[in-house]
Amino acid sequence: MTGPGRVCLAFDLDGPAGDQLLSGRLWDNPSHFCLGAYGPDRAVPRLIELLAELGIRATFFTPGWVAERWPKLIAELAAAGHELAGHGHRHEDLSVLDPARQRDVLARGRAAVADAAGAEVSGFRAPSGEITTRTLELLVELGYSYSSSLRDRDRAYRHECGLVEVPTKTLFDDYAYFAYHTGPDYPAGLDRVASYSDTFEAWADEMRLGCRAGAVSATIWHPKVIATPGRLHHLETMLRQLSADPDVRFGTCSDVAEEVPDGSGEQ
Amino acid sequence: MDPANNSWPSGRSCAVSVSIDVLGDALVARGNGPDRPLKHRSSARYGLYEGAARLLDVLTARGLPADWYFTAAAAADRPHLAERVSSVGHGIGFHCLPMESRDDRARHRLARDLAGGRALLHAITGQPVEGFRMTSSDWHPGVPEHAVDAGFRWSSSLVVDDVPFWLGTSGLLEIPVRHEWDLAQYLAFNLQPAFPPGQGRIASSRTVFGNLRAEIAGAARWGTSVVLRLPADVAGTPARAAAIGDLLDWALAQNAWMCSHRDLLDRCHAGPPDPQPHAYDRFLAWRAEVA
């Protein structure tokens, strides 16, 4: 990718999907379920409203199970011009699944999101855990055109299998600063919630300077974490300031992926 | 009650309630007699000797309501404290201790504890005890029915939302809390045994009160509620109590409705029904599907 960089507001719309759902323990833990459901129920409607005011389109990586359970919300996101993309079916760790099971999860998740959104799904982000070269090949086989999972570059690039990578950075993961819950504990040592003002200031610096350096700043934000009222207070301020900066361009992950030249092989 | 329907009294921007946890040393006391460890226990007892009274002064100076959640042990240890809090018009609630296991016996013991704690606090203060608080992760689907049977009308336990909601068809209201409103999350620390488990540094006051101001500003923007959670042992030091007073003054300047948990119960009874089922209702329905 050449030219100015982009800020991609990318959200992992996990809802209550994840380890507790996969193990079945979720169904004895109403507190954990409701904390997850806060994302689609409370946080995403606020994000739709705020992003509409600012004229910014975002990408929502969504497990298929969440799309099946909240189809109206997914349709609202699509109608508002946001991109819906894949994120497994129940937020599986793909690296522990054999290829046949991975294929099933990726296909099922993609179909569920596409059905709810009424649109094609071209993007994918790895849920918790790892992905492998085999996962990338399966994504191509199943019709995905890009992944936003790896963290090795500033600019988008193409894997040898032809899949585009829209890289992200751990520093843009809101879990690293704000996520906190008990039973199960996160973070494992129950370290404190970080300063909102310091965190958003650091993100704004990376996004502003990243755009000037031609870098992609793709966030790993979770609606249930980033879109609580207090954090939205800072998010709104930051986005208004960035929107007024002539060097900052916003776009979806798909917008960035489409700018990568055709042809296979890592560049 | 749903955020889309929120209309706080007199055009107020959001609801802010103050809750104070008075736990005493029930969680840390081990052993008896001259060999009983004192240091950890003494930190936990600071709230009983100093912190609660200082927080009470902060509230009294501003004429603000609060809800005080006492463990049975703390109330029995310092009954005059619970009496004093009650006598100036604050709400008295019961604070359950964390469950040591999740088996059926522990769950039945919870039902007995709820009834016993409520009776004890009523006997000490003479006022109705309508609210309780327990560890969010100890909650199981039968809790609302146990609590209603014991005479409670609301819980302020679940770390799940930012507006009150009804717990299924039990008739019990949940006034939810969040970790980012809890001073223990930012400030509690113990060397041995380690708390928090990773012994993350105590947060700066600038971080704590900067975040809390953002929470109230955000609540005003989106019409939600904030339940400040102040453990008396951690929050009641001179400088922290003063900073809490400044925060409350700031909340008033944001046109917040400073309310008690009883006020929220009355408001939810008077408000329109939720336009869609709460996540808690969907949890119960979807749980039944997978059973």
XYZ file of C-alpha atoms in Angstrom:
558
model
C 0.000 0.000 0.000
C 1.277 3.440 -0.844
C 0.052 6.901 0.013
C -1.506 8.088 3.212
C -2.478 5.654 5.905
C -5.898 4.845 7.255
C -7.642 4.529 10.570
C -9.906 1.476 10.564
C -12.318 1.397 13.480
C -12.629 -2.362 13.820
C -14.807 -3.937 16.494
C -14.945 -7.556 17.623
C -18.656 -7.956 18.325
C -18.268 -11.028 20.527
C -21.340 -10.667 22.738
C -21.354 -13.622 25.179
C -19.507 -15.902 22.700
C -16.171 -17.315 23.815
C -14.721 -19.902 26.165
C -17.703 -19.954 28.535
C -20.122 -20.552 25.651
C -17.891 -23.239 24.160
C -17.582 -25.095 27.467
C -21.266 -24.692 28.376
C -20.387 -22.954 31.673
C -22.077 -19.802 30.373
C -25.478 -21.315 31.107
C -24.793 -21.359 34.831
C -23.363 -17.836 34.903
C -26.020 -15.191 34.185
C -23.627 -12.444 35.177
C -21.093 -13.395 32.504
C -23.835 -13.796 29.909
C -25.318 -10.363 30.622
C -21.906 -8.702 30.582
C -21.365 -10.146 27.097
C -24.865 -9.234 25.924
C -24.175 -5.637 26.981
C -22.202 -5.343 23.715
C -25.028 -5.967 21.241
C -27.793 -4.698 23.545
C -26.370 -1.414 24.836
C -23.033 -0.608 23.274
C -23.594 -1.167 19.550
C -26.707 1.049 19.310
C -24.649 3.874 20.846
C -21.840 3.243 18.362
C -24.286 3.305 15.437
C -25.579 6.681 16.628
C -22.147 8.170 17.269
C -20.557 6.934 14.033
C -23.528 8.240 12.030
C -23.031 11.685 13.598
C -19.367 11.586 12.637
C -19.866 10.047 9.194
C -17.440 7.196 9.894
C -17.930 3.637 8.603
C -16.486 0.815 10.699
C -15.914 -2.940 10.513
C -17.634 -5.357 12.915
C -16.041 -8.810 13.152
C -18.905 -10.950 14.391
C -19.145 -14.623 15.396
C -21.904 -16.415 13.498
C -23.656 -17.379 16.751
C -23.998 -13.681 17.652
C -25.409 -12.885 14.199
C -27.971 -15.676 14.618
C -29.023 -14.391 18.050
C -29.037 -10.654 17.206
C -30.062 -10.619 13.490
C -31.931 -7.286 13.699
C -28.880 -5.515 15.063
C -26.651 -6.950 12.349
C -29.122 -5.756 9.709
C -29.104 -2.280 11.308
C -25.317 -2.164 11.174
C -25.339 -3.148 7.511
C -28.059 -0.612 6.720
C -25.959 2.083 8.394
C -23.138 1.353 5.951
C -20.843 -0.611 8.237
C -18.932 -3.681 7.147
C -19.825 -7.043 8.714
C -17.031 -9.610 8.743
C -16.342 -13.104 10.092
C -15.026 -14.008 13.535
C -15.581 -17.767 13.791
C -18.922 -19.209 14.811
C -18.770 -19.321 18.606
C -15.390 -17.553 18.992
C -13.368 -20.757 18.671
C -9.607 -21.111 19.016
C -9.056 -22.351 15.464
C -5.523 -23.588 16.066
C -6.769 -26.503 18.177
C -9.252 -27.664 15.531
C -8.441 -30.069 12.690
C -8.819 -28.713 9.123
C -12.287 -30.200 8.610
C -13.579 -28.650 11.818
C -11.913 -25.318 11.006
C -13.581 -25.331 7.597
C -16.959 -25.998 9.206
C -16.550 -23.182 11.738
C -15.364 -20.659 9.142
C -18.090 -21.550 6.632
C -20.869 -21.600 9.209
C -19.793 -18.314 10.764
C -19.513 -16.580 7.407
C -22.926 -17.802 6.257
C -24.645 -16.691 9.457
C -23.194 -13.172 9.289
C -23.972 -12.869 5.571
C -27.564 -14.024 6.126
C -28.160 -11.484 8.910
C -26.418 -8.631 7.089
C -27.895 -9.398 3.678
C -24.448 -8.788 2.221
C -21.314 -10.660 1.202
C -18.688 -11.227 3.885
C -15.126 -10.765 2.681
C -13.176 -10.209 5.906
C -12.122 -12.322 8.856
C -10.411 -11.771 12.168
C -9.070 -14.615 14.285
C -10.932 -15.102 17.564
C -8.973 -15.835 20.751
C -6.016 -18.121 20.359
C -4.046 -18.723 17.199
C -4.447 -19.316 13.494
C -2.115 -21.224 11.159
C -1.062 -21.153 7.522
C -3.716 -23.822 6.994
C -6.348 -21.401 8.334
C -5.277 -18.769 5.797
C -5.595 -21.305 2.964
C -9.050 -22.324 4.173
C -10.145 -18.687 4.237
C -9.221 -18.336 0.547
C -10.974 -21.619 -0.271
C -14.144 -20.419 1.439
C -14.234 -17.061 -0.348
C -12.832 -14.693 2.215
C -10.572 -12.052 0.649
C -8.775 -10.652 3.680
C -7.781 -11.309 7.283
C -7.123 -8.714 9.972
C -5.438 -10.967 12.503
C -1.661 -10.550 12.318
C 0.504 -7.812 13.782
C 3.725 -7.862 11.793
C 3.485 -4.833 9.471
C 2.315 -1.242 9.292
C 0.768 -1.671 5.841
C -1.600 -4.173 4.300
C 0.008 -6.984 2.301
C -0.830 -10.209 0.506
C -0.025 -13.677 1.819
C 1.412 -16.294 -0.542
C -2.007 -17.957 -0.690
C -3.478 -14.743 -2.079
C -5.294 -13.605 1.052
C -4.773 -9.950 1.966
C -3.686 -9.153 5.518
C -4.869 -5.870 7.061
C -2.523 -5.817 10.028
C -3.422 -4.632 13.462
C -1.421 -4.000 16.637
C -1.832 -5.272 20.181
C -1.565 -1.679 21.405
C -4.957 -1.041 19.796
C -6.652 -3.857 21.803
C -8.987 -2.350 24.399
C -8.735 -5.540 26.478
C -5.143 -4.587 27.291
C -6.328 -1.412 29.042
C -9.921 -1.678 30.136
C -11.371 -5.211 30.243
C -11.893 -6.425 33.796
C -14.100 -9.120 35.212
C -14.085 -11.739 37.906
C -15.289 -15.342 37.830
C -13.517 -15.979 35.417
C -10.860 -13.414 36.268
C -9.533 -11.089 33.575
C -6.770 -10.032 33.565
C -5.416 -13.075 35.376
C -3.787 -10.956 38.089
C -6.753 -8.512 38.222
C -4.568 -5.547 37.360
C -6.320 -2.172 37.447
C -8.419 -0.511 34.753
C -6.125 1.997 33.024
C -6.537 5.760 32.806
C -9.069 6.589 30.103
C -7.439 9.912 29.224
C -3.919 8.439 28.962
C -5.131 5.531 26.820
C -7.101 7.601 24.324
C -4.250 10.100 24.088
C -1.840 7.270 23.198
C -4.247 5.867 20.601
C -4.794 9.292 19.023
C -1.026 9.822 18.723
C -0.544 6.434 17.032
C -3.428 7.051 14.623
C -2.359 10.579 13.709
C 1.315 9.744 13.229
C 0.415 6.411 11.616
C -1.587 8.159 8.921
C 1.350 10.440 8.202
C 3.645 7.385 7.949
C 1.292 5.520 5.596
C 0.371 2.953 8.255
C -2.939 1.216 8.885
C -4.298 1.697 12.393
C -6.860 -1.096 12.703
C -8.306 -1.282 16.202
C -9.232 -4.375 18.202
C -12.098 -2.831 20.082
C -14.936 -4.742 21.721
C -18.246 -2.860 21.991
C -18.875 -4.239 25.481
C -15.537 -2.776 26.597
C -14.997 0.400 24.564
C -18.587 1.641 24.376
C -19.477 2.045 28.021
C -20.677 5.593 28.661
C -17.430 6.743 30.305
C -15.196 5.423 27.542
C -17.522 6.710 24.829
C -17.080 10.134 26.386
C -13.373 9.962 25.522
C -13.894 8.078 22.251
C -16.232 10.759 20.949
C -13.770 13.506 21.826
C -10.904 11.630 20.155
C -12.833 10.884 16.962
C -14.010 14.493 16.617
C -10.404 15.681 16.926
C -9.099 13.115 14.437
C -11.898 13.912 11.988
C -10.720 17.508 11.932
C -7.123 16.482 11.131
C -6.501 16.697 7.347
C -3.906 13.891 7.532
C -6.337 11.353 9.010
C -8.473 9.170 6.719
C -10.995 6.697 8.055
C -12.119 3.556 6.225
C -13.258 0.000 6.742
C -10.823 -2.893 6.704
C -12.365 -3.893 3.395
C -11.497 -0.460 1.956
C -7.858 -1.056 2.876
C -7.820 -4.621 1.562
C -9.150 -3.500 -1.802
C -6.221 -1.112 -2.216
C -3.674 -3.965 -2.157
C -2.538 -4.855 -5.690
C -3.580 -8.191 -7.179
C -1.128 -11.068 -7.486
C -0.074 -13.651 -4.968
C 3.044 -13.942 -2.899
C 4.112 -12.017 0.176
C 5.218 -8.465 -0.596
C -36.374 0.133 32.465
C -34.461 0.661 29.266
C -32.041 3.472 28.345
C -34.245 4.415 25.419
C -37.008 5.156 27.918
C -34.915 6.861 30.555
C -36.337 10.080 31.819
C -34.908 10.910 35.169
C -36.886 13.180 37.509
C -37.022 16.928 36.837
C -35.121 16.605 33.570
C -31.971 15.346 35.277
C -29.260 14.110 32.923
C -28.471 10.784 34.606
C -28.844 8.932 37.914
C -25.951 8.743 40.369
C -26.239 6.720 43.560
C -23.653 6.239 46.281
C -23.219 2.793 47.813
C -20.847 2.021 50.650
C -19.624 -1.486 51.439
C -18.986 -2.052 55.139
C -17.371 -5.464 55.238
C -15.207 -5.335 58.341
C -12.781 -8.211 58.669
C -15.206 -11.046 57.949
C -13.235 -12.043 54.859
C -9.802 -11.994 56.449
C -10.145 -13.040 60.093
C -8.521 -16.405 60.717
C -7.860 -18.070 64.025
C -8.576 -16.879 67.562
C -6.788 -15.737 70.665
C -3.249 -14.395 70.934
C -2.073 -16.117 67.729
C -4.627 -14.407 65.540
C -2.918 -12.438 62.696
C -3.558 -8.736 63.182
C -2.028 -6.754 60.318
C -4.275 -7.760 57.421
C -7.259 -7.741 59.744
C -6.473 -4.224 60.898
C -6.533 -2.883 57.316
C -9.965 -4.385 56.824
C -11.193 -2.871 60.100
C -10.145 0.663 59.118
C -13.558 1.129 57.564
C -15.277 0.324 60.867
C -13.117 2.630 62.973
C -12.488 5.557 60.603
C -13.589 5.232 56.989
C -17.349 4.851 57.388
C -17.643 7.871 59.689
C -15.605 10.046 57.337
C -17.719 9.064 54.321
C -20.842 9.748 56.351
C -19.539 13.265 57.019
C -18.901 13.805 53.287
C -22.501 12.872 52.514
C -24.004 14.800 55.419
C -22.164 17.981 54.409
C -23.900 17.789 51.022
C -27.245 16.427 52.157
C -26.892 13.445 49.825
C -28.470 9.988 50.228
C -26.542 6.713 50.165
C -27.037 2.982 50.610
C -24.799 1.159 53.069
C -24.306 -2.572 52.581
C -23.181 -4.177 55.869
C -22.019 -7.730 56.346
C -23.723 -9.393 59.300
C -20.364 -9.569 61.082
C -19.636 -5.864 60.600
C -23.097 -4.861 61.823
C -22.830 -7.133 64.860
C -19.323 -5.836 65.570
C -20.273 -2.140 65.362
C -24.052 -1.922 65.794
C -23.822 1.752 66.763
C -22.345 2.506 63.312
C -25.299 0.896 61.516
C -27.670 2.702 63.903
C -26.010 6.054 63.245
C -26.096 5.601 59.467
C -29.736 4.598 59.647
C -30.710 7.427 62.000
C -29.645 10.112 59.520
C -31.842 8.603 56.799
C -29.487 6.474 54.739
C -30.541 3.093 53.355
C -29.322 -0.058 55.085
C -28.666 -3.141 52.970
C -27.212 -6.582 53.579
C -23.861 -7.626 52.113
C -23.500 -11.415 51.653
C -20.100 -12.974 52.019
C -18.688 -14.720 48.928
C -19.682 -18.361 48.589
C -16.929 -20.871 49.254
C -18.355 -23.326 46.739
C -21.166 -23.518 44.193
C -22.701 -26.815 45.307
C -26.345 -27.249 46.303
C -25.555 -27.039 50.005
C -23.832 -23.654 49.524
C -26.775 -22.407 47.493
C -29.220 -23.364 50.213
C -26.985 -21.723 52.791
C -27.178 -18.518 50.743
C -30.957 -18.534 51.157
C -30.558 -18.847 54.946
C -27.866 -16.136 55.013
C -30.099 -13.695 53.144
C -32.933 -14.146 55.624
C -30.617 -14.060 58.644
C -28.722 -10.980 57.528
C -31.883 -9.059 56.837
C -33.325 -9.938 60.246
C -30.143 -8.906 62.037
C -29.890 -5.515 60.328
C -33.561 -4.847 60.941
C -33.133 -5.683 64.617
C -30.191 -3.267 64.919
C -31.571 -0.329 62.953
C -35.338 -0.768 63.209
C -35.649 0.156 59.533
C -36.820 -2.087 56.697
C -33.916 -3.783 54.934
C -34.909 -4.056 51.287
C -31.650 -4.356 49.359
C -28.701 -6.720 49.315
C -25.400 -7.148 47.558
C -23.464 -10.308 46.754
C -20.522 -11.319 44.602
C -21.598 -11.139 40.961
C -19.923 -14.394 39.974
C -21.674 -16.247 42.844
C -25.048 -15.415 41.322
C -27.026 -18.378 40.067
C -30.461 -18.486 38.455
C -32.285 -19.256 41.735
C -31.033 -16.208 43.645
C -33.915 -13.801 42.849
C -36.523 -16.215 44.216
C -34.481 -16.817 47.397
C -34.101 -13.060 47.880
C -37.781 -12.302 47.379
C -38.688 -15.097 49.807
C -36.369 -13.462 52.350
C -38.157 -10.101 51.917
C -35.753 -8.223 49.665
C -36.968 -5.924 46.905
C -33.733 -5.144 45.092
C -30.200 -6.381 44.579
C -27.177 -4.280 43.702
C -24.818 -7.088 42.789
C -24.508 -7.882 39.104
C -21.621 -6.310 37.198
C -23.495 -6.299 33.930
C -25.292 -3.110 32.909
C -25.706 0.622 33.433
C -29.441 0.912 34.040
C -31.638 -0.949 36.561
C -33.621 -3.916 35.273
C -36.123 -6.484 36.536
C -34.825 -9.984 37.161
C -37.178 -12.159 35.132
C -40.620 -12.412 36.704
C -39.306 -12.584 40.284
C -40.303 -9.002 41.132
C -36.727 -8.282 42.267
C -35.020 -5.219 40.762
C -31.325 -5.317 39.905
C -29.453 -2.035 40.351
C -26.281 -3.091 38.561
C -22.754 -2.082 39.364
C -19.653 -2.043 37.194
C -16.013 -2.606 38.078
C -15.068 0.824 36.745
C -17.293 2.401 39.441
C -15.730 0.352 42.248
C -12.897 1.919 44.234
C -11.728 -1.522 45.384
C -10.853 -2.368 41.773
C -8.518 0.649 41.632
C -7.262 0.938 45.191
C -7.482 -2.286 47.223
C -4.103 -3.875 47.866
C -2.638 -6.411 50.268
C 0.866 -7.771 50.451
C 0.203 -11.156 52.053
C -2.032 -12.805 51.051
C -1.684 -11.078 47.692
C -4.505 -8.866 46.535
C -5.014 -8.316 43.696
C -3.549 -11.699 42.743
C -1.011 -10.065 40.397
C -0.408 -7.218 42.861
C -0.911 -4.533 40.236
C 0.057 -1.107 41.556
C -2.482 1.031 43.387
C -3.918 3.414 40.783
C -3.239 7.137 40.976
C -5.997 9.425 42.211
C -5.804 11.193 38.858
C -6.679 7.917 37.091
C -9.442 6.952 39.529
C -11.261 10.243 39.700
C -10.573 11.134 36.065
C -12.221 7.873 35.018
C -15.136 8.399 37.411
C -15.781 11.898 36.050
C -15.796 10.436 32.535
C -18.287 7.806 33.712
C -20.652 10.486 35.008
C -20.168 12.678 31.906
C -20.907 9.632 29.738
C -23.960 8.746 31.802
C -25.238 12.302 31.293
C -24.643 11.983 27.529
C -26.462 8.645 27.219
C -29.020 8.971 30.037
C -27.740 6.028 32.059
C -27.034 5.480 35.754
C -23.861 5.206 37.819
C -23.623 3.343 41.133
C -20.506 4.545 42.914
C -19.167 1.676 44.978
C -17.108 2.828 47.923
C -15.623 0.247 50.303
C -15.376 2.034 53.656
C -11.929 0.606 54.419
C -10.413 1.714 51.097
C -12.368 4.887 50.289
C -12.566 6.512 53.710
C -9.045 7.923 54.110
C -8.768 11.719 54.419
C -7.608 12.494 50.877
C -9.782 9.902 49.143
C -12.870 10.997 51.057
C -12.151 14.604 50.086
C -11.776 13.592 46.430
C -15.098 11.722 46.649
C -16.695 14.909 47.978
C -15.295 16.843 45.000
C -16.608 14.162 42.633
C -20.104 14.395 44.140
C -20.056 18.198 43.803
C -19.031 17.748 40.176
C -21.844 15.235 39.577
C -24.353 17.753 40.954
C -22.965 20.347 38.545
C -23.674 17.908 35.671
C -27.362 17.962 36.633
C -27.238 14.359 37.885
C -30.120 12.965 39.900
C -28.470 11.992 43.201
C -30.673 9.170 44.361
C -30.950 6.280 46.775
C -31.587 2.713 45.698
C -35.096 3.007 47.087
C -35.593 6.031 44.791
C -34.519 3.877 41.827
C -36.954 1.141 42.835
C -39.817 3.642 42.985
C -38.765 5.129 39.647
C -38.686 1.729 37.957
C -42.110 0.832 39.344
C -43.484 4.072 37.894
C -41.626 3.868 34.566
C -42.769 2.274 31.308
C -42.068 -1.432 30.762
C -38.999 -2.419 28.784
C -39.667 -2.408 25.029
C -37.622 -5.608 24.679
C -36.631 -8.396 27.057
C -33.542 -7.701 29.120
C -30.474 -9.879 28.578
C -31.274 -11.580 31.884
C -34.632 -12.747 30.494
C -32.964 -13.989 27.329
C -30.401 -15.807 29.450
C -33.200 -17.707 31.189
C -34.947 -18.506 27.890
C -31.827 -19.581 26.008
C -30.599 -21.560 29.008
C -33.855 -23.511 28.919
C -33.293 -24.194 25.198
C -29.882 -25.774 25.743
C -30.852 -27.703 28.900
